[in-house]
Coordinates of C-alpha atoms and ligand atoms in Angstrom, one line a residue:
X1 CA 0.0 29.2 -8.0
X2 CA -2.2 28.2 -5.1
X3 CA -1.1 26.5 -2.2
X4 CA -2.1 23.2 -2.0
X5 CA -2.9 20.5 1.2
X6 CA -4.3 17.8 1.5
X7 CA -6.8 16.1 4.1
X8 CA -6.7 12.2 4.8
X9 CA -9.4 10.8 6.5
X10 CA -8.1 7.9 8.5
X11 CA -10.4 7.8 12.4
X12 CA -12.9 5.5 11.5
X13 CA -13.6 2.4 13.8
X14 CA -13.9 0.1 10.8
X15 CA -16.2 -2.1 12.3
X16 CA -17.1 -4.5 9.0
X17 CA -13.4 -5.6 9.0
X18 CA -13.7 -6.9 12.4
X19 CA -10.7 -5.8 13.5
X20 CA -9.0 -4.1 16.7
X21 CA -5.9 -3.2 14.4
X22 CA -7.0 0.2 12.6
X23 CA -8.4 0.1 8.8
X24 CA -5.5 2.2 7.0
X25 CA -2.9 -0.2 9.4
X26 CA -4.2 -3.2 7.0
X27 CA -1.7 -4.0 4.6
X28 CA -1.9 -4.2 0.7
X29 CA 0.6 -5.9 -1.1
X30 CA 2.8 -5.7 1.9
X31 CA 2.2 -2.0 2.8
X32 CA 0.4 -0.6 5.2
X33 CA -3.1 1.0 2.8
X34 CA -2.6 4.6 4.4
X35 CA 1.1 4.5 2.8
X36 CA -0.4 5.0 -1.1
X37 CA -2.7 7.5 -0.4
X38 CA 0.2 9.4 1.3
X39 CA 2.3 8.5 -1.7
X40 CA -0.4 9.8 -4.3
X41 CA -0.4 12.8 -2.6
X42 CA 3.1 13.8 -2.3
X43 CA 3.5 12.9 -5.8
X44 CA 1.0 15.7 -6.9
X45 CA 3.1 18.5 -4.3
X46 CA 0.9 18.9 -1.1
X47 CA 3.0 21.2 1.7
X48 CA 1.1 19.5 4.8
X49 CA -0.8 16.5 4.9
X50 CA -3.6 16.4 7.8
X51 CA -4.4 13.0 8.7
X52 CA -7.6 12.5 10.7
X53 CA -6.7 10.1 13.5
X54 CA -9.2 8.7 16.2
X55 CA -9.5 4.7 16.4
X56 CA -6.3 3.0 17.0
X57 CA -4.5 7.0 16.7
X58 CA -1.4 5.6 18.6
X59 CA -0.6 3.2 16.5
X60 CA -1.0 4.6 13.3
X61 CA 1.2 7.5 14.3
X62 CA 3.8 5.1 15.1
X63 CA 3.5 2.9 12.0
X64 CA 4.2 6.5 10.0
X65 CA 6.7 7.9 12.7
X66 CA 10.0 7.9 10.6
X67 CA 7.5 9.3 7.3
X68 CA 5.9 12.4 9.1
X69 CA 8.0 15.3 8.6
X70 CA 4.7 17.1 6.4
X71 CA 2.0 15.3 8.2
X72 CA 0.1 16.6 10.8
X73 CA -1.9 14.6 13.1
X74 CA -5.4 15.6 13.7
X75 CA -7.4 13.9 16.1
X76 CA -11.5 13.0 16.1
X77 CA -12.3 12.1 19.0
X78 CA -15.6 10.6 17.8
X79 CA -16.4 9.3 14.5
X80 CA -19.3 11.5 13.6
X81 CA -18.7 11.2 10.0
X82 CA -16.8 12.3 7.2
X83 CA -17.7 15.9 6.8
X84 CA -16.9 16.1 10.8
X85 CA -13.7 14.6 10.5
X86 CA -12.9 17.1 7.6
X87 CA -14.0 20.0 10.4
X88 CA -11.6 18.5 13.0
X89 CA -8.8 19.8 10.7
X90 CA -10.9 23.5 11.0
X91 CA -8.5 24.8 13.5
X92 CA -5.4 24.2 11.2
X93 CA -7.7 25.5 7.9
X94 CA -10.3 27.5 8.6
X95 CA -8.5 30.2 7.1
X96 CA -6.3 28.5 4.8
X97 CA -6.6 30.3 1.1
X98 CA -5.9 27.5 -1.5
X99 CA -7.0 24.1 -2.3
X100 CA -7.7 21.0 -0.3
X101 CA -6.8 17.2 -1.4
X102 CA -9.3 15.1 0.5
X103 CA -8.6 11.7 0.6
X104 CA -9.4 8.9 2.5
X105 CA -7.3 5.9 4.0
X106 CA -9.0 3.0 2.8
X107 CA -8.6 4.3 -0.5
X108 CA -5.5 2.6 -1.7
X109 CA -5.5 2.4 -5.0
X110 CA -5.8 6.1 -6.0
X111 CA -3.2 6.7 -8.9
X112 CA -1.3 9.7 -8.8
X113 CA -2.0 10.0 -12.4
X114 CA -5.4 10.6 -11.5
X115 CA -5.2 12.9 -9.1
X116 CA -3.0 15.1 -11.5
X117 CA -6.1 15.2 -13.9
X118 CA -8.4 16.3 -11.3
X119 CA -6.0 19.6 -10.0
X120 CA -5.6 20.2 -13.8
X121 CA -9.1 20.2 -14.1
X122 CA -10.4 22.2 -10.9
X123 CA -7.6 24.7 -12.2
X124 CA -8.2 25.1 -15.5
X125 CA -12.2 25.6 -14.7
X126 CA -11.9 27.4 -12.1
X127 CA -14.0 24.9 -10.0
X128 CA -14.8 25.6 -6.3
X129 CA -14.9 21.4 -5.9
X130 CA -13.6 18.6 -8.1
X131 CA -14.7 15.4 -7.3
X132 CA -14.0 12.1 -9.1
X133 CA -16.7 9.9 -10.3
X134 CA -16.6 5.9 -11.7
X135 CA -19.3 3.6 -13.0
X136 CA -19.0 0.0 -11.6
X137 CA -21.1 -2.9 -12.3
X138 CA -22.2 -3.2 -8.6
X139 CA -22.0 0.2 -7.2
X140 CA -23.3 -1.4 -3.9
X141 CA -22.4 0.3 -0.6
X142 CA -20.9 3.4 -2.6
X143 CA -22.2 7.0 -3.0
X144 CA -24.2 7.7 -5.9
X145 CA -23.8 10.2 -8.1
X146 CA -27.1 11.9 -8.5
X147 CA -27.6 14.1 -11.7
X148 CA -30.3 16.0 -13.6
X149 CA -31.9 16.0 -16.5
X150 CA -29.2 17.9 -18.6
X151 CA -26.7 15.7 -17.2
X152 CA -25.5 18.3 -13.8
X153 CA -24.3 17.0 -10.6
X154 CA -27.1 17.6 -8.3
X155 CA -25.4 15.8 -5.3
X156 CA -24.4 12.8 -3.9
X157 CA -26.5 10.2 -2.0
X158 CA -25.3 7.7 0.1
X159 CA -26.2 3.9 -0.4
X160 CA -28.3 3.7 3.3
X161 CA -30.2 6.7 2.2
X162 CA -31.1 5.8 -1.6
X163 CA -34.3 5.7 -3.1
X164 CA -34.9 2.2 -5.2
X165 CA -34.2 4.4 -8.5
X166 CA -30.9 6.6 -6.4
X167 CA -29.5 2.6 -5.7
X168 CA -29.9 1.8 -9.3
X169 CA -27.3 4.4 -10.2
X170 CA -23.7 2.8 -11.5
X171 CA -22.2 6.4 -11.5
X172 CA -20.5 6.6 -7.5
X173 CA -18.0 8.6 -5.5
X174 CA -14.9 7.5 -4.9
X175 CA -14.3 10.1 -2.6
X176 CA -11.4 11.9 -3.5
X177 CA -11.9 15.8 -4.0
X178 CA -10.4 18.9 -4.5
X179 CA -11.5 21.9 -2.9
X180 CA -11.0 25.9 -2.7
X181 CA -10.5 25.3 0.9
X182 CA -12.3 28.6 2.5
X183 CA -15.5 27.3 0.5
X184 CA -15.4 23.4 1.9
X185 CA -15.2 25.1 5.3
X186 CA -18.1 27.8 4.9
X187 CA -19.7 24.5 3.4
X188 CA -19.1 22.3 6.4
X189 CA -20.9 24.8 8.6
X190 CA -24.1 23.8 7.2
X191 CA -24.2 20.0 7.1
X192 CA -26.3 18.5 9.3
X193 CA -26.8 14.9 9.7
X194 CA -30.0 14.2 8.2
X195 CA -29.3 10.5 7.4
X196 CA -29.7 7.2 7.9
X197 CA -26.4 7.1 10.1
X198 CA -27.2 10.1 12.1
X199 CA -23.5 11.5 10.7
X200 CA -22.3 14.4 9.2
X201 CA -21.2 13.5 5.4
X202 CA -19.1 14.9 3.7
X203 CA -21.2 14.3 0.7
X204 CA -23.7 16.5 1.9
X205 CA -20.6 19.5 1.9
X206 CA -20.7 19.0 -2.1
X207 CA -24.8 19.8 -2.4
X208 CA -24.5 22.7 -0.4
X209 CA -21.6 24.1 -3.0
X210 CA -23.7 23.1 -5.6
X211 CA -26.8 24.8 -3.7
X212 CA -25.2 28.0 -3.3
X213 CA -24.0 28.4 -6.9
X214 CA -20.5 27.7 -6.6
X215 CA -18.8 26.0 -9.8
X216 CA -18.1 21.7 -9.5
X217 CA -16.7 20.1 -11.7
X218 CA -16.1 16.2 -11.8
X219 CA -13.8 14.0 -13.5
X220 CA -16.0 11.4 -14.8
X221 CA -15.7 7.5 -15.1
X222 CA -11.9 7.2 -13.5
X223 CA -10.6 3.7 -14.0
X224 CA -13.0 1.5 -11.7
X225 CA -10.3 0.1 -9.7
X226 CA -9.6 3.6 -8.6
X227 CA -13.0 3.9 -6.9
X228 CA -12.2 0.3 -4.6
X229 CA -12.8 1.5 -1.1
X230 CA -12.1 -0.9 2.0
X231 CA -14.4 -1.6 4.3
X232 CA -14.3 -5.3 4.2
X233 CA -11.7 -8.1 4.5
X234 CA -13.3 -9.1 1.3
X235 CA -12.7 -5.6 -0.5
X236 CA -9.4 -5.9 1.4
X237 CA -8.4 -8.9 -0.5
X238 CA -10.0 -7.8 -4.0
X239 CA -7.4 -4.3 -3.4
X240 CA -5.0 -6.6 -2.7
X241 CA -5.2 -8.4 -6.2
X242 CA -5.6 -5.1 -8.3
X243 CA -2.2 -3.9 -6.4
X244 CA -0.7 -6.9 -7.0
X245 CA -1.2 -7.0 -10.7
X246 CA -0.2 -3.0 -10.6
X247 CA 3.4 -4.2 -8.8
X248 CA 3.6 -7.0 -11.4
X249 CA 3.2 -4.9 -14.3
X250 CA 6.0 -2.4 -13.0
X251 CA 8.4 -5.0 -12.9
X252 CA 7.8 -6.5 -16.5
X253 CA 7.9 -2.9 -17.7
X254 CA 11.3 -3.2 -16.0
X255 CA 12.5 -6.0 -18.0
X256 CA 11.7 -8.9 -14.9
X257 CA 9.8 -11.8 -16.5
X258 CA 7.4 -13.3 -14.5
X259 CA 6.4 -16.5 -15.9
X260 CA 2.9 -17.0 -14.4
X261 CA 1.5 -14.0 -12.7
X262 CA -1.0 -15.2 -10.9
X263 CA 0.7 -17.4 -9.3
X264 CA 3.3 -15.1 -8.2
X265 CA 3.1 -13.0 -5.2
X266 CA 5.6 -10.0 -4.9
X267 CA 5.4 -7.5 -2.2
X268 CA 5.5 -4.1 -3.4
X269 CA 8.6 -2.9 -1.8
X270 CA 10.6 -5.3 -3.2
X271 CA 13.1 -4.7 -6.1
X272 CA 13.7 -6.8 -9.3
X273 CA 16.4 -6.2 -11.9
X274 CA 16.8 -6.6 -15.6
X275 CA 16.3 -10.3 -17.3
X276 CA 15.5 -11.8 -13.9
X277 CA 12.6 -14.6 -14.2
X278 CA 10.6 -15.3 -11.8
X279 CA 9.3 -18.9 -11.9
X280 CA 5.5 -19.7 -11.0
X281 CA 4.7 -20.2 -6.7
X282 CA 7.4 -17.9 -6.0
X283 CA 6.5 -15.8 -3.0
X284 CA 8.3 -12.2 -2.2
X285 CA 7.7 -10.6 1.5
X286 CA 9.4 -7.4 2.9
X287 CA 12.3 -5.6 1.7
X288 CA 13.9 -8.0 -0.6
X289 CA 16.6 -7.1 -3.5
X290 CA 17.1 -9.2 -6.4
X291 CA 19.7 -8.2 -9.2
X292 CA 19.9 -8.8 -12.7
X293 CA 19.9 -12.5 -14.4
X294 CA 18.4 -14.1 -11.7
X295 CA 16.5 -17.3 -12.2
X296 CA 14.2 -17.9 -8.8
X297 CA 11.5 -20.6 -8.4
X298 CA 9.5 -22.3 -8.5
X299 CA 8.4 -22.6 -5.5
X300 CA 10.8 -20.4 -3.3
X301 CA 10.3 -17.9 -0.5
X302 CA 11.9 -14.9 -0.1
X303 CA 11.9 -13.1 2.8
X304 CA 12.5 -9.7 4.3
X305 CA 15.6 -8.3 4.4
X306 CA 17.0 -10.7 1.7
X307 CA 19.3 -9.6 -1.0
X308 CA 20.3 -11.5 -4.8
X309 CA 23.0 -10.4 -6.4
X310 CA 23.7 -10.8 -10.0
X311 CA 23.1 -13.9 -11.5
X312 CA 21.9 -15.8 -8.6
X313 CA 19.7 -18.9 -8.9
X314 CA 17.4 -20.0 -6.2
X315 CA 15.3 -23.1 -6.7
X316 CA 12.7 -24.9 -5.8
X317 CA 11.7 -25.0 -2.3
X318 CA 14.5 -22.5 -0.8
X319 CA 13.5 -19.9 1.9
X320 CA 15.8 -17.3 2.7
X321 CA 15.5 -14.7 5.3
X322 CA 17.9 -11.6 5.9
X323 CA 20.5 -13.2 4.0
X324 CA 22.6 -12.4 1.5
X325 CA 23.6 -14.2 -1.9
X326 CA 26.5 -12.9 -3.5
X327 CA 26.9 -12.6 -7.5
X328 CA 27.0 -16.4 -9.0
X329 CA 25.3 -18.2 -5.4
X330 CA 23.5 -21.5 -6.5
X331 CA 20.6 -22.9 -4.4
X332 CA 18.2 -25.0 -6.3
X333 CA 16.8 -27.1 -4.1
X334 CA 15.4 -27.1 -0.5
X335 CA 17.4 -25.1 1.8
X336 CA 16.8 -22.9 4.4
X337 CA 19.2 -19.9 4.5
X338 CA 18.4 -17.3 7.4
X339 CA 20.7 -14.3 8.3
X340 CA 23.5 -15.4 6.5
X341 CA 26.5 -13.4 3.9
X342 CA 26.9 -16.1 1.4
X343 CA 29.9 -15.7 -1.0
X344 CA 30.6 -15.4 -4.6
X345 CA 29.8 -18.3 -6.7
X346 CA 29.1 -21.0 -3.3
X347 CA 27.4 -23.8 -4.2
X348 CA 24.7 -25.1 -1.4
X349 CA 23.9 -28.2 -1.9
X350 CA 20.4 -29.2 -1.7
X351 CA 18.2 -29.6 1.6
X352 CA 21.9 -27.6 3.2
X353 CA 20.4 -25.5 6.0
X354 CA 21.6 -22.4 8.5
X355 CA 20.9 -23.6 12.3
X356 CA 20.6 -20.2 13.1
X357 CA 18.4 -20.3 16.1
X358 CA 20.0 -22.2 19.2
X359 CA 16.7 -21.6 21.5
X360 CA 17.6 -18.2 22.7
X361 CA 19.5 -16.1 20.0
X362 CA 19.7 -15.8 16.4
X363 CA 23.2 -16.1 15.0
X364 CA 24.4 -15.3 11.4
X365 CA 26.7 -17.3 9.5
X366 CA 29.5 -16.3 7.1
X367 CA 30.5 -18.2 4.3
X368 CA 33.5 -16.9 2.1
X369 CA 33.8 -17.1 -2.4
X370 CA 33.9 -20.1 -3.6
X371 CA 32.7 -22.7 -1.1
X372 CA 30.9 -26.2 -2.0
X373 CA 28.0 -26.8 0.6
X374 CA 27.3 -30.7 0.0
X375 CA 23.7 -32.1 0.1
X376 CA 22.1 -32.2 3.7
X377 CA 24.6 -30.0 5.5
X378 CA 23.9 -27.8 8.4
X379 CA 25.7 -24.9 9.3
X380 CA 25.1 -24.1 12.9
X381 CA 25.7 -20.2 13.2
X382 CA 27.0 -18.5 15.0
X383 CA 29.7 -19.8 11.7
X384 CA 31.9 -18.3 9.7
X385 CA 33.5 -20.0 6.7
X386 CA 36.9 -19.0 5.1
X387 CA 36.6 -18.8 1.3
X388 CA 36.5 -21.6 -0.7
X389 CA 35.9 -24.5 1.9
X390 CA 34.6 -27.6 1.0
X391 CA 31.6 -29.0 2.9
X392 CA 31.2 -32.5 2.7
X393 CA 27.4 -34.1 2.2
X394 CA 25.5 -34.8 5.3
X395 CA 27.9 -32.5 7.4
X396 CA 27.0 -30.8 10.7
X397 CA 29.7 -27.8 10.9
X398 CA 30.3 -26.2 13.9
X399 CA 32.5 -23.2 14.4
X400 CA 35.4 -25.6 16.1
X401 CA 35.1 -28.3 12.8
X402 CA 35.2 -25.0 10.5
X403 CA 38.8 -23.6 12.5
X404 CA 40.1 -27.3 11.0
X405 CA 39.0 -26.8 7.6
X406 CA 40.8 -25.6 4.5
X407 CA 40.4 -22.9 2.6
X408 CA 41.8 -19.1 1.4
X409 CA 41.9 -16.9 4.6
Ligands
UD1_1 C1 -17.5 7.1 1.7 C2 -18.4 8.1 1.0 C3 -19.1 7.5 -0.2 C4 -18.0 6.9 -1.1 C5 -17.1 5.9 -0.4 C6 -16.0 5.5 -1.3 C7 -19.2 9.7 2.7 C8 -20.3 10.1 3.6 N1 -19.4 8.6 2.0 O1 -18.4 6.0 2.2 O2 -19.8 8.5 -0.9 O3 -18.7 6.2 -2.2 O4 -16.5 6.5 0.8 O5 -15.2 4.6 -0.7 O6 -18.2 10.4 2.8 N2 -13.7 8.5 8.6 C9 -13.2 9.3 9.6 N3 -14.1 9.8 10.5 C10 -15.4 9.5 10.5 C11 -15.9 8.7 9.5 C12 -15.0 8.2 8.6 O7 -12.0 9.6 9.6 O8 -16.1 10.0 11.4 C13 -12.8 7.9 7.6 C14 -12.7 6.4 7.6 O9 -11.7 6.0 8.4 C15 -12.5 6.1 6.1 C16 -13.1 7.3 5.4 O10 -13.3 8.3 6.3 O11 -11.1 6.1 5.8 C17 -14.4 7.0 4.7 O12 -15.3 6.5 5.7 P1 -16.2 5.2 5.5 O13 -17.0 5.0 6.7 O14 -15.4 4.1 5.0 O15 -17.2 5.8 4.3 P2 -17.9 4.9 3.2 O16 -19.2 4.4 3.8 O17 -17.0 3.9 2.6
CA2 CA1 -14.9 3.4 3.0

């Protein structure tokens, strides 16, 4: 079996986000975009990833630091263009003999699904480049797919450099491809950048196969979700959506319900068990945990770091942040609870909030099995509470009142 690696082209400046903070640094449904295309790829077995760095390099090697061990950082110093950032990678490749992945970053929603059809595909033809190919309603701003009379790829043209009967193609690139890598590279060396931009395509790398008789092959019409690239906040926000119904889906495959969907935001990383409902406005952010037979919402935020045991309700209005909620916790109604371990079964009353700021540090509070929070109380951490304390309504507990309560060591 060949060898197989995989190029992600992630340098460009971006410059219709309008944005300092690189493209593929951008989040989508809570993760940074750059972080599914890596995904897709390691799903399919890639032994290196190349990522093509150049705007904002720094950071995005930083933002993947603790994820790198196959990736390896190429750098573009200028943004010539695609085929030129594919080049950059020439002094790792040129002489690499098996197939190249070549992605970009602001390609998010790639499935790995997809990607599987199109190495089964190059392989099983024998194809010296796979691409991928979609039909949208408004292929505006895409690659078209230009083919001739009996239906072959001739080549692909770019929006900017379209003839009015080229732009009123629907078939476009999505730009993902797979490649017999010592052909892309004898390719590269004869783009030139004949085009609107004055850049080297990558595009272009695909006619000259095609020109010098080499095989392509093309999965056609891929899901058109699959061919969303983002260049925009716009297109940003429209990724967003499609993820977000992708995460969604997951998690009612999984046996969560989620009582209105789109009115349910859930970021991607978080984790919902079995017969857990979700009630409409409920908003999930960061690493959050929920277990099984948990009732949460409406209207509740969850943030990072938070973790729902079994059988934990959490009502309307309740934020939570880097806390805990044992097996049994009831919240239902307007509390704050931030960097808190709250016990088995403790009832917080509602509007019952954690002080856990005092101006300079953040302090967590404890609070042991069993406890009754009473409406309106406030638990000023740093706190700890023994189990099964009772917390009167309206309460201000300090660490010195808590010493002079009851309860169970
Ligand atoms: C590209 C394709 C187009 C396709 C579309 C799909 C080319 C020439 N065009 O267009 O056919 O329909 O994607 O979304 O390939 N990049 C670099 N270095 C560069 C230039 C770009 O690393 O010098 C990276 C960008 O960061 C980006 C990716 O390559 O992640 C694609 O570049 P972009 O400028 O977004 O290309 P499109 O115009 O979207
Ligand atoms: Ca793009």
């Amino acid at each position: 079996m060949a060898e197989r690696v995989a190029i992600l082209l992630a340098a460009g400046v971006s410059s219709r986000m309008n944005t300092k903070l690189p493209k593929v640094l951008h989040e989508v449904t809570g993760r940074p975009m750059l972080a599914y295309v890596l995904d897709a790829c390691r799903s399919v077995g890639v032994s290196r990833i190349y990522v093509v760095v150049g705007f904002g390099a720094e950071q995005v090697k930083e933002r993947f630091a603790d994820q790198s061990a196959d990736i390896v950082w190429v750098h573009q110093p200028q943004q010539k263009g695609t085929a030129h950032a594919v080049m950059c990678c020439g002094e790792h490749l040129q002489n690499f003999e098996g197939q190249t992945l070549v992605l970009c970053g602001d390609g998010p929603l790639i499935r790995a699904k997809t990607l599987q059809t199109l190495i089964e595909k190059h392989e099983s033809g024998q194809s010296a480049a796979t691409l991928a190919t979609a039909i949208l309603d408004d292929p505006t701003g895409y690659g078209r797919i230009i083919r001739d009379d009996y239906g072959n790829i001739q080549g692909i043209v770019e929006d900017s450099d379209c003839t009015p009967a080229q732009r009123a193609v629907r078939e476009v690139n999505p730009s993902y491809y797979l490649f017999n890598n010592r052909v892309l590279f004898r390719a590269l060396e004869q783009v030139k950048p004949n085009n609107v931009k004055n850049e080297y395509y990558l595009t272009d790398a695909l006619s000259v196969i095609i020109a010098t008789g080499h095989k392509v092959m093309a999965v056609t019409a891929v899901r058109p979700e699959e061919a969303v690239g983002v260049n925009s906040r716009a297109q940003l926000s429209v990724a967003s959506k499609i993820m977000q119904h992708r995460v969604q889906q997951e998690l009612m495959e999984n046996g969560v319900t989620i009582v209105d969907p789109e009115n349910t935001w859930i970021d991607a990383r978080a984790k919902i068990g079995q017969d857990t409902v979700i009630e409409p406005f409920v908003y999930i952010q960061g690493e959050v945990r929920i277990g099984r037979g948990c009732r949460v919402g409406p209207f509740a935020f969850l943030r990072d770091g938070s973790v729902l045991q079994d059988d934990v309700v959490l009502g309307v209005f309740t934020e939570i942040k880097n806390t805990t909620l044992a097996d049994g916790v009831r919240a239902r109604h307007h509390s704050y609870l931030g960097d808190a371990d709250i016990g088995r079964n403790v009832n917080v009353g509602a509007g019952s909030i954690t002080a856990n700021f005092d101006g300079e540090q953040i302090n967590r509070t404890v609070v042991g099995d069993d406890c009754y929070i009473g409406s309106g109380a406030v638990l000023i951490a740093p706190l700890v509470l023994k189990a099964g304390a009772r917390i009167g309504a309206g309460t201000l507990v300090s660490q010195d009142d808590a010493e002079k309560l009851g309860g169970k060591g």
